[in-house]
Coordinates of N, CA and C in Angstrom, one line a residue:
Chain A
X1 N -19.8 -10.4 20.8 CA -19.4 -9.1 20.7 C -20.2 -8.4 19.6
X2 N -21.4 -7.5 20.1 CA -21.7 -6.5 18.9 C -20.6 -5.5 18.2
X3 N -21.0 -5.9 17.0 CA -20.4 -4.5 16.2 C -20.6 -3.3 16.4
X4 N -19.8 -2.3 16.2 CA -19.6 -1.1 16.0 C -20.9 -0.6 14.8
X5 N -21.6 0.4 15.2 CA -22.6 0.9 14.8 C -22.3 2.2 13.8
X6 N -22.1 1.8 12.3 CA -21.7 3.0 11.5 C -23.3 3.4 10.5
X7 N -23.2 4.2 10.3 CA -24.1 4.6 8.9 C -24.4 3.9 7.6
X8 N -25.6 3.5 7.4 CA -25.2 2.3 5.9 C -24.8 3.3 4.6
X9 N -25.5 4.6 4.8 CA -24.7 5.2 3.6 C -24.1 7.0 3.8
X10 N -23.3 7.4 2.9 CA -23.3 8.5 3.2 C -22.7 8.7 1.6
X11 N -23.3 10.0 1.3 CA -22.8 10.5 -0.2 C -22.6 12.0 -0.1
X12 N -21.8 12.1 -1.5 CA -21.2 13.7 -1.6 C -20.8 13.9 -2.8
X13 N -21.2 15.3 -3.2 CA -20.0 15.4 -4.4 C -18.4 15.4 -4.5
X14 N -18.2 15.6 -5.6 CA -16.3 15.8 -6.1 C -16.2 17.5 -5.2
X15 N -15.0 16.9 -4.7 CA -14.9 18.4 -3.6 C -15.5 18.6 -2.7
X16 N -16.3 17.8 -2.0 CA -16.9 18.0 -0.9 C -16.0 17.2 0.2
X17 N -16.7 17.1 1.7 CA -16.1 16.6 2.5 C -16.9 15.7 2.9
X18 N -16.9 14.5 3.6 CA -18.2 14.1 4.6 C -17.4 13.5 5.5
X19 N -18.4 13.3 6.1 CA -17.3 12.0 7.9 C -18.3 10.9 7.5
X20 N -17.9 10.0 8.5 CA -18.6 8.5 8.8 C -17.8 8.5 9.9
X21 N -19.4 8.4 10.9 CA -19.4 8.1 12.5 C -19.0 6.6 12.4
X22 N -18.8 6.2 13.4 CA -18.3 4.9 14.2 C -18.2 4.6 15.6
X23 N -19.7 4.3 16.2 CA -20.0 4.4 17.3 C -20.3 3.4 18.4
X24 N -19.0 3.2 19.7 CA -19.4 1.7 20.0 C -19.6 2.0 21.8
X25 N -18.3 1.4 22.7 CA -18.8 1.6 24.2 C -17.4 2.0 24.3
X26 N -18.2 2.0 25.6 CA -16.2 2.6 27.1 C -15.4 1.2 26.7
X27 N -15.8 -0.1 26.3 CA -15.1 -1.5 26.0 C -14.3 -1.3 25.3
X28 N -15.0 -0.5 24.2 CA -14.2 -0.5 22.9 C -13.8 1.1 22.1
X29 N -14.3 1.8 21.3 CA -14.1 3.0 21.1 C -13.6 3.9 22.1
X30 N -14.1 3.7 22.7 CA -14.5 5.1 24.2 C -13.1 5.2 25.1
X31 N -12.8 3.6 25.0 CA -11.3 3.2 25.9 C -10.5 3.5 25.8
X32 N -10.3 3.3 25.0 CA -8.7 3.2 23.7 C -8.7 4.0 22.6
X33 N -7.7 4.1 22.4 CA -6.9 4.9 20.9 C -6.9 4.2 19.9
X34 N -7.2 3.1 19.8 CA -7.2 1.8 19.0 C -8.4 1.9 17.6
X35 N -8.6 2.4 17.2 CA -9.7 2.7 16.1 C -9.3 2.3 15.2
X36 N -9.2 1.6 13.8 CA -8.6 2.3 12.6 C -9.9 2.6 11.2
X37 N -9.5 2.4 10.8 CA -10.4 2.5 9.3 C -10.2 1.4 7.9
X38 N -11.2 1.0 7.3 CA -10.5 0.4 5.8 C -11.2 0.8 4.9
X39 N -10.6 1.2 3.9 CA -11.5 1.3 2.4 C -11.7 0.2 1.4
X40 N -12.8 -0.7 1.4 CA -13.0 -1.8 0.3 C -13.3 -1.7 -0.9
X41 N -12.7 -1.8 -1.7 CA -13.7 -1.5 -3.0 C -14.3 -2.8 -3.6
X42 N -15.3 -3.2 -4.3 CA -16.1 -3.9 -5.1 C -14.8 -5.5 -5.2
X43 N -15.2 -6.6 -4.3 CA -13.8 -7.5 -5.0 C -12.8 -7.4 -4.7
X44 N -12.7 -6.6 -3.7 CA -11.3 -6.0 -3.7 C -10.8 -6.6 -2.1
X45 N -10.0 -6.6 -1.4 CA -9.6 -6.9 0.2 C -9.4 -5.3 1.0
X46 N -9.8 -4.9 1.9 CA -9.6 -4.5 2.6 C -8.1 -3.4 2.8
X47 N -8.3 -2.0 2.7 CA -6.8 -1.5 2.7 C -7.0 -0.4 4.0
X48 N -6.0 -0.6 5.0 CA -6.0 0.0 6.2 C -5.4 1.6 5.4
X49 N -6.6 2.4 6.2 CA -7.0 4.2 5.6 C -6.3 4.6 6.9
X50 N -6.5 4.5 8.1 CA -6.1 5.1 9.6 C -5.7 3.9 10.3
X51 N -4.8 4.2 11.3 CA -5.1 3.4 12.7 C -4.5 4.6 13.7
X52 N -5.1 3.9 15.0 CA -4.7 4.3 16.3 C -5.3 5.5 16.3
X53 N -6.5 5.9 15.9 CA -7.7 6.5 15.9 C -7.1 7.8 14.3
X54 N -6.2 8.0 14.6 CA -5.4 9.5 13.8 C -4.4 9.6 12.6
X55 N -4.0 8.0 12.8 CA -2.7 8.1 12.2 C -2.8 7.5 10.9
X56 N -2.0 8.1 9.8 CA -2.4 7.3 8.3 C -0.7 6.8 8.2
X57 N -1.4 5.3 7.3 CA -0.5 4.6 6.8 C -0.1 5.3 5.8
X58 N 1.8 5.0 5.5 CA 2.4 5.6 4.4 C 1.8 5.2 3.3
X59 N 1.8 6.7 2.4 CA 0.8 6.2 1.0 C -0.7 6.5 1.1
X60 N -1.3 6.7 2.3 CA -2.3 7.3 2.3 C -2.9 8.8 2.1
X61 N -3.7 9.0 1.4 CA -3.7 10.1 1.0 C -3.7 10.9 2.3
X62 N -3.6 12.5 2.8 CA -3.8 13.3 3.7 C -5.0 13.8 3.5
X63 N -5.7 13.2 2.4 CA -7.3 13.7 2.5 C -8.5 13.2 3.4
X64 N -7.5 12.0 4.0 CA -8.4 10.9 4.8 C -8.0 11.1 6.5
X65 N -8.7 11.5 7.1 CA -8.4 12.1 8.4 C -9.7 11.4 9.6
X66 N -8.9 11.1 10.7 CA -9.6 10.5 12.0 C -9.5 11.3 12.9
X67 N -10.7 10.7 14.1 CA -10.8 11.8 15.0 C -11.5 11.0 16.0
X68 N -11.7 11.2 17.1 CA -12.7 10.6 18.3 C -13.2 11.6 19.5
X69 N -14.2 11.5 19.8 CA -14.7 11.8 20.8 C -15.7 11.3 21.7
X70 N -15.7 10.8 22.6 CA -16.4 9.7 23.6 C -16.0 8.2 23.0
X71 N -17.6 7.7 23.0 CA -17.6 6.9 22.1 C -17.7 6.6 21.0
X72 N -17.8 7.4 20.1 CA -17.5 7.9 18.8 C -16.3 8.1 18.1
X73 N -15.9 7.2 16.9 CA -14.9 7.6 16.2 C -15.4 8.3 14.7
X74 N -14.8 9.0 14.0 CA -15.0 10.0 12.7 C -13.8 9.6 12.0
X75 N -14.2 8.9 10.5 CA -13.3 9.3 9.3 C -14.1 10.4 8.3
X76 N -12.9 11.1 8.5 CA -13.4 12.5 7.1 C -12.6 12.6 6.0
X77 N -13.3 12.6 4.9 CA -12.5 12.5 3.9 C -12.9 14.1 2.8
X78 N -11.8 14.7 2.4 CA -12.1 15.9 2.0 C -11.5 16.0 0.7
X79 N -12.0 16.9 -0.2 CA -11.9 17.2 -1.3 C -12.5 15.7 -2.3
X80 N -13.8 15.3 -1.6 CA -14.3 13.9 -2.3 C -14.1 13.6 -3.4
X81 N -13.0 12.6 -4.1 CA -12.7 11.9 -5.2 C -13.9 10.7 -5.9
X82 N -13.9 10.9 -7.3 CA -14.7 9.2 -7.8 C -14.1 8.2 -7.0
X83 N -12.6 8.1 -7.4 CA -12.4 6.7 -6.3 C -12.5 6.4 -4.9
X84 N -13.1 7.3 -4.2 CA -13.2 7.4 -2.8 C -14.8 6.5 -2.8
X85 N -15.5 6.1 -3.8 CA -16.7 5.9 -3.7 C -16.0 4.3 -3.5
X86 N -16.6 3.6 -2.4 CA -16.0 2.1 -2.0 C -17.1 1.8 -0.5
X87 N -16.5 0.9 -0.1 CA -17.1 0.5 1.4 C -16.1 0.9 2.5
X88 N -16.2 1.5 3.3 CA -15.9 2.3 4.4 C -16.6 0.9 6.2
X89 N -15.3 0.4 6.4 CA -15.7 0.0 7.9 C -14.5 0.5 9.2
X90 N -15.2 0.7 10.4 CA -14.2 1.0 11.4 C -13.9 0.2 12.2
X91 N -13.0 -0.4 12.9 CA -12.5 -0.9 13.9 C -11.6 -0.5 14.9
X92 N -12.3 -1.6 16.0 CA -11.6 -1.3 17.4 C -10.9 -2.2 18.2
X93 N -10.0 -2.0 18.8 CA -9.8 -2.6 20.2 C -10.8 -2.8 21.2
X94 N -11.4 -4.0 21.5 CA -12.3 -4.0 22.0 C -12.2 -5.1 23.3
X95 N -11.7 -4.6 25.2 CA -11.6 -5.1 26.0 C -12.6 -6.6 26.5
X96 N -13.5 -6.7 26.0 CA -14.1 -7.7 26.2 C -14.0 -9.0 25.7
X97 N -13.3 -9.0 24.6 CA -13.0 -10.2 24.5 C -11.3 -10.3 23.9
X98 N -10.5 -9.2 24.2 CA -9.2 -9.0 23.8 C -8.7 -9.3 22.9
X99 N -9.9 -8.5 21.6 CA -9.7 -8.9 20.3 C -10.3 -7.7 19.4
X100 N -10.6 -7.7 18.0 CA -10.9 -6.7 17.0 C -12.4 -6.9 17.2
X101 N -12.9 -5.8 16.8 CA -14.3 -5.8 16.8 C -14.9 -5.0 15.0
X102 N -15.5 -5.2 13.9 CA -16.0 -4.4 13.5 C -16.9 -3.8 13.1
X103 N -17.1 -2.3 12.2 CA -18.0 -1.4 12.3 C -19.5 -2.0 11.3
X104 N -20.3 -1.8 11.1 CA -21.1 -2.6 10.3 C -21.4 -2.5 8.8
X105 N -20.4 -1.0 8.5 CA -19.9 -0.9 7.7 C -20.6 0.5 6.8
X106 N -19.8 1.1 5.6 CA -20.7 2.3 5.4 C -20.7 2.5 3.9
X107 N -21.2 2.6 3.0 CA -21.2 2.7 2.0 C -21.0 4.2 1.0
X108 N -19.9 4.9 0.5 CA -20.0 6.0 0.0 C -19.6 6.4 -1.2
X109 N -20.9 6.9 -1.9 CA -21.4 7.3 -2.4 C -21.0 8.6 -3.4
X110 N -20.1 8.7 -4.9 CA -19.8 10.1 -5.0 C -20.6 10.5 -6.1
X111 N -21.7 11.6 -5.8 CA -22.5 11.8 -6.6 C -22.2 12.5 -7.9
Chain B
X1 N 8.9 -8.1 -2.1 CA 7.3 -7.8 -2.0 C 6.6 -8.3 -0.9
X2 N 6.0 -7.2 -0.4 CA 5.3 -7.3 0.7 C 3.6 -8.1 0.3
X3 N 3.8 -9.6 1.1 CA 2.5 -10.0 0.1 C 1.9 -11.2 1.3
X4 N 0.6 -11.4 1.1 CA 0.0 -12.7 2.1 C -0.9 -12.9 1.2
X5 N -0.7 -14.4 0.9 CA -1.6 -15.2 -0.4 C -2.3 -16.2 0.3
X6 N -3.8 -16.5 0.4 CA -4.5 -17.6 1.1 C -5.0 -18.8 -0.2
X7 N -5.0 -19.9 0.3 CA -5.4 -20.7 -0.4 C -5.8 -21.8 0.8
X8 N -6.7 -23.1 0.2 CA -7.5 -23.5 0.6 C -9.0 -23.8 0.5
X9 N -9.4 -23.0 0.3 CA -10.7 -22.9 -0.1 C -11.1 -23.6 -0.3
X10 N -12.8 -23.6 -0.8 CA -13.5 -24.4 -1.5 C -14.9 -24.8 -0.7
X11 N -15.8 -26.0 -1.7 CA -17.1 -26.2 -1.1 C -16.8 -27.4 -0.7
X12 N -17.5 -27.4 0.5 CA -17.7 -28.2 2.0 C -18.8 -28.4 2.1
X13 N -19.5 -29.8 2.7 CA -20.7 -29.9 3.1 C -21.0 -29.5 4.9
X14 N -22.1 -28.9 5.2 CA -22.1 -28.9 6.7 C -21.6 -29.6 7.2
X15 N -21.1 -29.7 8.3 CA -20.2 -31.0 9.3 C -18.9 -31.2 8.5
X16 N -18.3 -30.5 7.6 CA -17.4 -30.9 7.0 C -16.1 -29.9 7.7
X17 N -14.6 -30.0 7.3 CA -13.7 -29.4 7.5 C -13.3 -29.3 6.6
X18 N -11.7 -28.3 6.7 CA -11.0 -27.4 5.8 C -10.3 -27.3 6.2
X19 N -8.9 -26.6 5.8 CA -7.5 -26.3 6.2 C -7.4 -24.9 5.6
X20 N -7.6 -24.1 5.7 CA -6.6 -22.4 5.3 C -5.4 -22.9 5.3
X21 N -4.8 -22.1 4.3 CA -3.0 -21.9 4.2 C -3.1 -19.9 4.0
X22 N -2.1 -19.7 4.9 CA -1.6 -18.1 4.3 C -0.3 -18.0 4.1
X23 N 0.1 -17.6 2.9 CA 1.8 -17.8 2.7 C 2.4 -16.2 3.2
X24 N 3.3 -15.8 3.6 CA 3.5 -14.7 3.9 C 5.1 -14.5 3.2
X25 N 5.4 -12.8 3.0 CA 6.5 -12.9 2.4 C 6.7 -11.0 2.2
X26 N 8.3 -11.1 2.3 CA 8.6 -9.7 2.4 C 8.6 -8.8 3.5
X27 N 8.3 -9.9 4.8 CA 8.1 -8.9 6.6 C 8.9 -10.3 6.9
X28 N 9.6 -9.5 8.3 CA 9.6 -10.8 9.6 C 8.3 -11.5 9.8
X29 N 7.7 -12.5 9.4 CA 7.0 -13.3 9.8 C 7.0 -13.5 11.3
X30 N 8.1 -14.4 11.9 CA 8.5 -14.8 12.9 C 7.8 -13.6 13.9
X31 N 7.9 -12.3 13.7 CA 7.7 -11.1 14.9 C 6.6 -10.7 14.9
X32 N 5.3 -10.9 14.4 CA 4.3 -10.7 14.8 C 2.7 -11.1 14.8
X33 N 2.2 -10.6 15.5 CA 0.8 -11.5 15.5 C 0.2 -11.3 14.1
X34 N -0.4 -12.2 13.7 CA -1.6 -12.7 12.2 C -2.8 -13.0 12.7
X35 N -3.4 -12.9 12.0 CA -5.0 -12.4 12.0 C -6.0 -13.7 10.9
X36 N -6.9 -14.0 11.4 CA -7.7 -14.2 10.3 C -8.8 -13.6 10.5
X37 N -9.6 -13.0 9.3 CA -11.1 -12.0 9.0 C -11.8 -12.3 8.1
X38 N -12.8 -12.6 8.2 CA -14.1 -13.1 7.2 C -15.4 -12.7 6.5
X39 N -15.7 -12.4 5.4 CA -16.7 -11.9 5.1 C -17.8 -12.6 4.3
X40 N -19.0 -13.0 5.0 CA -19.9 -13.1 4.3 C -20.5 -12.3 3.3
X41 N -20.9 -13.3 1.9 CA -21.3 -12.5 0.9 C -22.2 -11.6 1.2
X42 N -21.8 -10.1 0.6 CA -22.9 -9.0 0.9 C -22.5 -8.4 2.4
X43 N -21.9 -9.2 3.1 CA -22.2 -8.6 4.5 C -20.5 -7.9 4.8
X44 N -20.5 -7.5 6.3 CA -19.3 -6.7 6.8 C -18.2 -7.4 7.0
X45 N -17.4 -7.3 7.9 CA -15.9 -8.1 8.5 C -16.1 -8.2 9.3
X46 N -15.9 -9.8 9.8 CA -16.1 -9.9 10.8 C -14.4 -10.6 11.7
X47 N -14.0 -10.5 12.4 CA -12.7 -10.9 13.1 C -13.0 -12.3 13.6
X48 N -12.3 -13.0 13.1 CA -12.2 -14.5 13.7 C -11.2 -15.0 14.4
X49 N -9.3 -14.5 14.6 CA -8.8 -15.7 14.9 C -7.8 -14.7 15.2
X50 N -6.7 -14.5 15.7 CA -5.4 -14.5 15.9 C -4.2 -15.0 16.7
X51 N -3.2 -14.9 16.4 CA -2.2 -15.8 17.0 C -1.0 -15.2 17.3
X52 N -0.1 -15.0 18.6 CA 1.0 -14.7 18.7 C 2.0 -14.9 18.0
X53 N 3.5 -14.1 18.1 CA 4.4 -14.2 17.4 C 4.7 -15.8 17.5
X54 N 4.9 -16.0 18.6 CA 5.4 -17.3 19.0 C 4.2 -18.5 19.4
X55 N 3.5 -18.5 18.8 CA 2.1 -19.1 18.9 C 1.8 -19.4 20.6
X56 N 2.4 -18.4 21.4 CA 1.9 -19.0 22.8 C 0.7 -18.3 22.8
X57 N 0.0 -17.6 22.6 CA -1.4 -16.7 23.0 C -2.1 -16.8 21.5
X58 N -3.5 -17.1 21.3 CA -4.6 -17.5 20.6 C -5.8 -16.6 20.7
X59 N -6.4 -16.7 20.5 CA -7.9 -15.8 20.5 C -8.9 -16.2 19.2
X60 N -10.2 -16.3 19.6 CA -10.9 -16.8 18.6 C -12.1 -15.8 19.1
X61 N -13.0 -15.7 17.9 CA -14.6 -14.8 17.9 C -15.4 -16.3 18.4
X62 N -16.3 -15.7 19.6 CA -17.5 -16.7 19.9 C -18.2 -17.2 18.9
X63 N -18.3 -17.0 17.5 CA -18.6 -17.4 16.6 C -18.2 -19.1 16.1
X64 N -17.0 -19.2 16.4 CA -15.6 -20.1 16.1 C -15.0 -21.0 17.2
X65 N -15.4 -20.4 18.3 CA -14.7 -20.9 19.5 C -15.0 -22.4 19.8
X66 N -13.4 -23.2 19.4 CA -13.8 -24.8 19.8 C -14.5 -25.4 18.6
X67 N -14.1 -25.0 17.7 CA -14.3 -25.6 16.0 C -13.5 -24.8 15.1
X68 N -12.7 -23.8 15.4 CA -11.6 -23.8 14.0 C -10.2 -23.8 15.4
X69 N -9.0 -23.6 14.9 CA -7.5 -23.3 15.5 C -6.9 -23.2 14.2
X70 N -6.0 -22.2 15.2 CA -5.2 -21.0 14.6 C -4.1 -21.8 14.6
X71 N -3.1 -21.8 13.8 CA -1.6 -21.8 14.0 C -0.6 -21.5 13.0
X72 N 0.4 -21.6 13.1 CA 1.8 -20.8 12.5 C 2.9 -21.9 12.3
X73 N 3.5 -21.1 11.3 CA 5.1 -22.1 10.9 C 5.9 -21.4 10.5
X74 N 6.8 -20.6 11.8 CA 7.0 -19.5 11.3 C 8.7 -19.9 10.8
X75 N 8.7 -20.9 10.6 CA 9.6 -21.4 9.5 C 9.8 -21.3 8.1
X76 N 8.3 -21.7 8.2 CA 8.1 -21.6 6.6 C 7.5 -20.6 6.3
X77 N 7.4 -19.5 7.4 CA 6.1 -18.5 6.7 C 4.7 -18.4 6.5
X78 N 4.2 -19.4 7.6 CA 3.1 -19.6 7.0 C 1.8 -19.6 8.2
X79 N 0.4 -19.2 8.0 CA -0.6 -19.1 8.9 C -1.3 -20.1 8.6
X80 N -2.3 -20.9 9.4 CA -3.3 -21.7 9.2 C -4.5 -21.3 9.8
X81 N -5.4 -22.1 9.6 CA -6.9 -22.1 10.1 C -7.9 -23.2 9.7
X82 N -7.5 -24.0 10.6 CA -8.1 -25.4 10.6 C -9.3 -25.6 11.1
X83 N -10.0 -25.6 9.9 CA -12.4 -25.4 10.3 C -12.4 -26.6 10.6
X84 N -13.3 -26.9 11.4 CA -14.1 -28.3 11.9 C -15.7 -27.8 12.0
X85 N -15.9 -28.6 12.5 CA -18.1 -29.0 12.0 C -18.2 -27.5 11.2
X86 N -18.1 -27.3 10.4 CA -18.4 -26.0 9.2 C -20.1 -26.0 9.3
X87 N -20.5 -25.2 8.9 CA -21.7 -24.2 9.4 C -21.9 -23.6 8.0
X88 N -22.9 -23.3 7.6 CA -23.4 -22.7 6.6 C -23.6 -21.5 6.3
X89 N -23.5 -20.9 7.7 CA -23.0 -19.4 8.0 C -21.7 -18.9 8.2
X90 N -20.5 -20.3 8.0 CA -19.1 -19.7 8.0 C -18.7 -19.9 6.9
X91 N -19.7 -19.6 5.4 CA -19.4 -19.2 4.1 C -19.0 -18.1 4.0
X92 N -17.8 -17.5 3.8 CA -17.1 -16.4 3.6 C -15.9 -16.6 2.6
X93 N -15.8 -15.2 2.5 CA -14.2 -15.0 1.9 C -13.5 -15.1 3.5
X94 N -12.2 -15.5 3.6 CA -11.7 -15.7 4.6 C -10.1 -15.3 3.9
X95 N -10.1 -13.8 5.0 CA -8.5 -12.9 4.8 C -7.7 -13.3 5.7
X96 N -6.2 -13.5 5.8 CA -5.3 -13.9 5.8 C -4.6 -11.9 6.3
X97 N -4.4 -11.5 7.9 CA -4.3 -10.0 8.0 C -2.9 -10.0 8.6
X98 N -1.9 -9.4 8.7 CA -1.2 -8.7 9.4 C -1.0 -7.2 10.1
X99 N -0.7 -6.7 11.2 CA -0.3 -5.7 11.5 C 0.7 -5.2 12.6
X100 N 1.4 -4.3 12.1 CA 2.3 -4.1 13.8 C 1.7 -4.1 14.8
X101 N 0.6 -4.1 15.0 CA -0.2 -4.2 16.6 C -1.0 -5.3 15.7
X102 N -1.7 -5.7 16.9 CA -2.9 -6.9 16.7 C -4.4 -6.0 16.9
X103 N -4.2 -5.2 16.9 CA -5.7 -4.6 16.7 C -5.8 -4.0 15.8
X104 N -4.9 -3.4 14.7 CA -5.2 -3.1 13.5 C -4.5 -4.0 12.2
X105 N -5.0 -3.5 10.8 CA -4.5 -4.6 9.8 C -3.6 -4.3 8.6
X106 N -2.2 -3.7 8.8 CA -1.8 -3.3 7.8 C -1.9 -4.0 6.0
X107 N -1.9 -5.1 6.2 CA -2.2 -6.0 5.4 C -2.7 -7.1 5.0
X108 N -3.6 -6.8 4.1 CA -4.5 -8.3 3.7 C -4.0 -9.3 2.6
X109 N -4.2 -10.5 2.5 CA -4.4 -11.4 1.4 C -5.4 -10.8 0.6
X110 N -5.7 -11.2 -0.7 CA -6.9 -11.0 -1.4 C -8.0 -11.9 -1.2
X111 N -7.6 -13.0 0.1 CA -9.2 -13.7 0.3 C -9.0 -15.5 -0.5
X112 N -9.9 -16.2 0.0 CA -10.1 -17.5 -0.4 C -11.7 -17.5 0.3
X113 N -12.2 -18.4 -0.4 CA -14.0 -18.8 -0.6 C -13.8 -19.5 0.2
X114 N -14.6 -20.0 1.3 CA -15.2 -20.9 1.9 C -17.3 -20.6 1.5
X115 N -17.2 -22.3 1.0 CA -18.8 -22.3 0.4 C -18.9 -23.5 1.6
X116 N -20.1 -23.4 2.1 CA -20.4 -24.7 3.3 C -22.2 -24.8 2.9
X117 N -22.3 -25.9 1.9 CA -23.4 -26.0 1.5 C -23.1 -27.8 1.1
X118 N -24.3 -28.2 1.3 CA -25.3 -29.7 0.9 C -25.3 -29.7 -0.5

């Protein structure tokens, strides 16, 4: 199962917004509602940002927002924070092998 | 406290095995699918393993298939992940995930080392 094809980096300043694409097939992204997002920081494990392409987990800030269209999924994060600077990966439900697939991951950057 | 703690770990020689332990605590255990996810140093996540509530349905990454198994004790709370012929490329941190669906991860362990080196 290839990975989900994200951006290796994306950067912004404090108060800005940016997205991170997350781009896979009709198998996986394109199919299903099943998307989510994680934010890793340095050392740190994995903290679910979105799932089910839209939806944020309790505690998640409202600054962190999902979105899809086709094959493509989008996390935007707005009003860009220092702590927002971490590793950024997306994942999918992915029919081919009826299991998680993920994104190759994105790196961001707060300038 | 909502918590999943892995232990196990450690350095293995190629052809060697392992046992994962994930302790779980503060959810129904018993009600839903667990996850195992692995990351090689420097690199992304990659999905290796999960298991039904009731350990009837399994799934493994072609990576793994027919050298690690998944299983549960949902007595005691607890996930496994039993490595066989270990591989030098399945050095990772290896997460211990849950979530109300099995395609996404509400919650991680903080990870245990697997080193598979000579």
């Amino acid at each position: 199962q290839s990975a989900l094809t994200q951006p290796a980096s994306v950067s912004g300043s404090p108060g800005q917004s940016i997205t991170i694409s997350c781009t896979g097939t009709s198998s996986d992204v394109g199919g299903y509602n099943y998307v989510s997002w994680y934010q890793q920081h340095p050392g740190k494990a994995p903290k679910l940002m979105i799932y089910d392409v839209s939806n944020r987990p309790s505690g998640v800030s409202n600054r962190f927002s999902g979105s899809k269209s086709g094959n493509t999924a989008s996390l935007t994060i707005s009003g860009l924070q220092a702590e927002d600077e971490a590793d950024y990966y997306c994942s999918s439900y992915t029919s081919s092998s009826t299991s998680s697939v993920f994104g190759t991951g994105t790196k961001v950057t707060v300038l | 406290q909502v918590q999943l703690v892995e232990s196990g770990g450690g350095l293995v020689k190629p052809g060697g095995s392992l046992r994962l332990s994930c302790a779980a605590s503060g959810f129904t255990f018993s009600d839903y699918y667990m996850s195992w996810i692995r990351q090689a140093p420097g690199k992304g996540l990659e999905w290796v393993s999960y298991i039904s509530s009731s350990s009837s349905y399994t799934n493994y990454a072609d990576s793994v298939k027919g050298r690690f198994t998944i299983s549960r004790d949902n007595a005691k709370n607890s996930l496994y992940l039993q490595m066989n012929s270990l591989r030098a490329e399945d050095t990772a941190v290896y997460y211990c995930a849950w979530g109300y669906s099995f395609w996404y991860f509400d919650l991680w362990g903080r990870g245990t080392l697997v080193t598979v080196s000579s």
